[in-house]
C-alpha cells in the first residue's frame, strides 16, 4: 500500500491536510509523523507550514528536518504547502531576513504596508480565493482548469518575475508564484486542503503522481 508522510515539525495544518489526502485517496496510508525513518520509507512526502517563517525554520533546523527534506525530495514526489513552500526557497525577507532550505533559488518578499491596485488599498495578509494561472503543463494540474481558484492566506510571496521554476501564477497587487516545480518537487503558496474541488483534485493528482 502506498504511504504518504506529512512531516510534523510542530507547524502546519497537519490534520486538515491528512483528512484531505485520506478523502481523495482512501486506499493510501497517510501518516502525520516526525519520525525520520517513517518519512524516509514513505512513497510521497508533504511539507506543510503556517505562521512565521522564522519560527518554522527554527523548528525545521532544530529537528534537522532541513537535512531530511533535502534527502527525501531527491527521489520521490514531494509537495510543499504554504509556508512549506516558502521554506523551500533560498531566503525570506520576513523578520529582517531568514535563510531557508534553499531547494529553489527564489527569494520570498513582503507584500508591503501600502499595497495598492487601481487606487484601492489591498489588505495584507492576502486572505481568500484567488485565480491561479498555470504557467507550465504539469501532472498536478490534471483536471484543474487554468484560472481556477484556490484559497490563500499569506503576507509573503515568492517572486514571479524571472522565476524559472514557476508552475502557477497569481496576482494580488503584484504577480506572485502560486506554485513552483522542479523534477519530482511541487510546491504551492495556497492551501489545497482548503480549496474545495480544485484543491482536492491537486492532492489526488499528487498522490497519483510518479514524480516524472
Coordinates of C-alpha atoms in Angstrom, one line a residue:
X1 CA 0.0 0.0 0.0
X2 CA 1.3 3.5 -0.9
X3 CA 2.2 5.7 2.0
X4 CA 2.1 9.5 2.2
X5 CA 4.1 11.1 5.1
X6 CA 3.1 14.6 6.3
X7 CA 6.1 16.0 8.1
X8 CA 5.2 17.1 11.7
X9 CA 7.6 19.7 12.9
X10 CA 5.0 21.4 15.0
X11 CA 3.9 23.9 12.4
X12 CA 1.1 23.5 9.8
X13 CA -2.4 22.3 9.1
X14 CA -1.4 18.8 9.8
X15 CA -4.7 17.1 10.4
X16 CA -6.7 19.0 7.8
X17 CA -4.1 18.1 5.3
X18 CA -4.2 14.5 6.4
X19 CA -8.0 14.4 6.2
X20 CA -8.0 15.9 2.7
X21 CA -5.5 13.3 1.4
X22 CA -7.4 10.5 3.0
X23 CA -10.6 11.8 1.4
X24 CA -9.1 11.8 -2.2
X25 CA -7.1 8.6 -1.7
X26 CA -8.9 6.2 0.7
X27 CA -6.6 3.3 -0.2
X28 CA -3.5 5.2 0.8
X29 CA -1.9 5.2 4.2
X30 CA -1.4 8.8 5.4
X31 CA 1.0 9.4 8.3
X32 CA 1.4 12.6 10.2
X33 CA 4.9 12.0 11.7
X34 CA 8.1 13.5 12.9
X35 CA 9.8 10.1 12.7
X36 CA 12.6 10.4 10.2
X37 CA 12.6 6.6 9.4
X38 CA 8.9 6.7 8.6
X39 CA 9.4 9.7 6.4
X40 CA 12.3 8.1 4.6
X41 CA 10.2 5.0 3.9
X42 CA 7.2 6.9 2.6
X43 CA 6.3 6.9 -1.1
X44 CA 5.2 10.5 -1.1
X45 CA 6.1 13.3 1.3
X46 CA 4.3 16.6 2.2
X47 CA 5.9 19.6 4.0
X48 CA 3.1 21.8 5.4
X49 CA 3.6 25.1 7.2
X50 CA 1.7 28.1 8.7
X51 CA 2.8 31.1 10.7
X52 CA 6.1 33.0 10.7
X53 CA 8.9 31.6 8.6
X54 CA 11.5 32.4 11.4
X55 CA 9.6 30.1 13.8
X56 CA 9.1 27.4 11.1
X57 CA 12.8 27.5 10.1
X58 CA 13.9 27.4 13.8
X59 CA 11.9 24.2 14.3
X60 CA 13.0 22.8 11.0
X61 CA 16.6 23.2 11.8
X62 CA 16.3 22.2 15.5
X63 CA 14.7 18.9 14.4
X64 CA 17.1 18.5 11.4
X65 CA 14.1 18.5 9.1
X66 CA 16.0 20.6 6.6
X67 CA 18.5 17.8 6.1
X68 CA 15.7 15.2 5.9
X69 CA 13.9 17.3 3.3
X70 CA 17.0 17.6 1.1
X71 CA 17.3 13.8 1.3
X72 CA 13.8 12.7 0.6
X73 CA 13.0 15.3 -2.0
X74 CA 15.6 13.8 -4.3
X75 CA 13.8 10.6 -5.3
X76 CA 10.1 10.7 -4.7
X77 CA 7.1 13.0 -5.2
X78 CA 7.4 15.9 -2.7
X79 CA 4.8 18.6 -2.0
X80 CA 5.3 21.9 -0.1
X81 CA 2.3 23.8 1.1
X82 CA 2.0 27.5 2.1
X83 CA 5.0 28.3 4.4
X84 CA 6.2 24.8 3.5
X85 CA 6.7 26.2 0.0
X86 CA 8.4 29.3 1.3
X87 CA 10.7 27.2 3.4
X88 CA 12.0 25.5 0.2
X89 CA 13.1 28.9 -1.2
X90 CA 16.6 30.4 -0.6
X91 CA 15.7 33.2 1.8
X92 CA 12.7 35.2 3.2
X93 CA 12.9 38.9 4.0
X94 CA 10.5 38.3 6.9
X95 CA 11.8 39.5 10.3
X96 CA 14.8 41.1 8.7
X97 CA 15.8 38.1 6.7
X98 CA 15.7 34.3 7.3
X99 CA 17.7 31.7 5.4
X100 CA 15.5 28.9 4.2
X101 CA 16.3 25.3 3.0
X102 CA 17.3 26.5 -0.5
X103 CA 16.0 23.9 -2.9
X104 CA 14.8 26.8 -5.1
X105 CA 16.8 30.0 -5.7
X106 CA 13.8 32.4 -5.3
X107 CA 13.5 35.0 -2.6
X108 CA 10.4 35.5 -0.5
X109 CA 9.1 39.1 -0.4
X110 CA 6.7 41.1 1.8
X111 CA 3.6 42.5 0.1
X112 CA 4.2 45.7 2.0
X113 CA 2.1 48.0 4.1
X114 CA 0.8 50.1 1.2
X115 CA -0.2 47.5 -1.4
X116 CA -2.4 49.4 -3.9
X117 CA -4.2 48.4 -7.1
X118 CA -6.4 50.6 -9.2
X119 CA -6.4 53.2 -6.5
X120 CA -7.7 50.7 -3.9
X121 CA -5.6 49.7 -0.9
X122 CA -5.3 45.9 -0.6
X123 CA -5.3 44.2 2.8
X124 CA -2.3 42.3 4.0
X125 CA -2.3 39.4 4.6
X126 CA -3.7 38.2 1.2
X127 CA -6.6 36.1 2.5
X128 CA -9.2 34.4 0.4
X129 CA -9.8 32.9 -3.0
X130 CA -7.7 33.9 -6.0
X131 CA -7.2 32.7 -9.5
X132 CA -4.2 30.6 -10.4
X133 CA -2.9 30.6 -13.9
X134 CA -0.9 27.6 -15.0
X135 CA 2.5 28.6 -16.5
X136 CA 3.7 25.0 -17.3
X137 CA 2.0 21.8 -18.2
X138 CA 2.3 19.6 -15.2
X139 CA 0.7 16.4 -13.9
X140 CA -0.5 18.2 -10.8
X141 CA -2.7 20.4 -12.9
X142 CA -4.6 17.4 -14.4
X143 CA -8.3 18.1 -14.5
X144 CA -7.9 21.6 -13.0
X145 CA -9.0 24.4 -15.4
X146 CA -6.5 27.2 -16.0
X147 CA -7.5 30.2 -13.9
X148 CA -9.3 28.0 -11.3
X149 CA -9.5 29.5 -7.8
X150 CA -7.6 28.4 -4.7
X151 CA -7.6 29.6 -1.1
X152 CA -4.6 31.8 0.1
X153 CA -3.5 33.1 3.5
X154 CA -0.1 34.8 3.4
X155 CA 1.7 38.1 3.8
X156 CA 4.9 37.0 2.0
X157 CA 5.3 35.6 -1.5
X158 CA 7.8 34.0 -3.9
X159 CA 8.5 36.4 -6.8
X160 CA 7.0 35.6 -10.2
X161 CA 9.3 37.8 -12.3
X162 CA 12.3 35.8 -13.6
X163 CA 11.2 32.7 -11.7
X164 CA 12.3 29.8 -13.9
X165 CA 10.7 27.3 -11.6
X166 CA 7.2 28.9 -11.5
X167 CA 4.4 26.5 -12.3
X168 CA 1.5 28.8 -11.5
X169 CA 1.0 32.5 -11.2
X170 CA -1.5 34.6 -9.2
X171 CA -1.9 38.3 -8.8
X172 CA -2.5 40.3 -5.7
X173 CA -1.2 43.8 -6.2
X174 CA 1.9 42.1 -7.6
X175 CA 2.4 39.0 -9.6
X176 CA 3.4 36.1 -7.4
X177 CA 4.5 32.5 -7.8
X178 CA 1.4 30.5 -6.7
X179 CA 3.3 27.3 -7.5
X180 CA 6.8 26.1 -8.3
X181 CA 8.0 22.9 -9.7
X182 CA 11.3 21.1 -10.5
X183 CA 11.7 17.4 -11.2
X184 CA 9.8 15.5 -8.5
X185 CA 9.1 18.6 -6.3
X186 CA 6.0 20.7 -6.5
X187 CA 5.1 23.4 -4.0
X188 CA 2.1 25.7 -3.7
X189 CA 1.5 29.0 -1.8
X190 CA -2.2 28.3 -1.4
X191 CA -3.8 25.7 0.8
X192 CA -5.1 22.8 -1.3
X193 CA -6.8 21.3 1.7
X194 CA -9.0 24.4 2.0
X195 CA -9.5 24.9 -1.7
X196 CA -12.6 22.8 -2.3
X197 CA -12.8 20.8 -5.6
X198 CA -9.7 22.2 -7.2
X199 CA -7.6 21.7 -4.1
X200 CA -8.8 18.1 -3.6
X201 CA -8.0 17.4 -7.3
X202 CA -4.5 18.7 -6.9
X203 CA -4.0 16.5 -3.8
X204 CA -5.4 13.5 -5.8
X205 CA -3.0 14.3 -8.6
X206 CA -0.1 14.4 -6.2
X207 CA -0.9 11.0 -4.7
X208 CA -1.2 9.6 -8.2
X209 CA 2.0 11.3 -9.5
X210 CA 5.1 9.2 -10.0
X211 CA 7.3 12.3 -9.8
X212 CA 8.1 12.3 -13.5

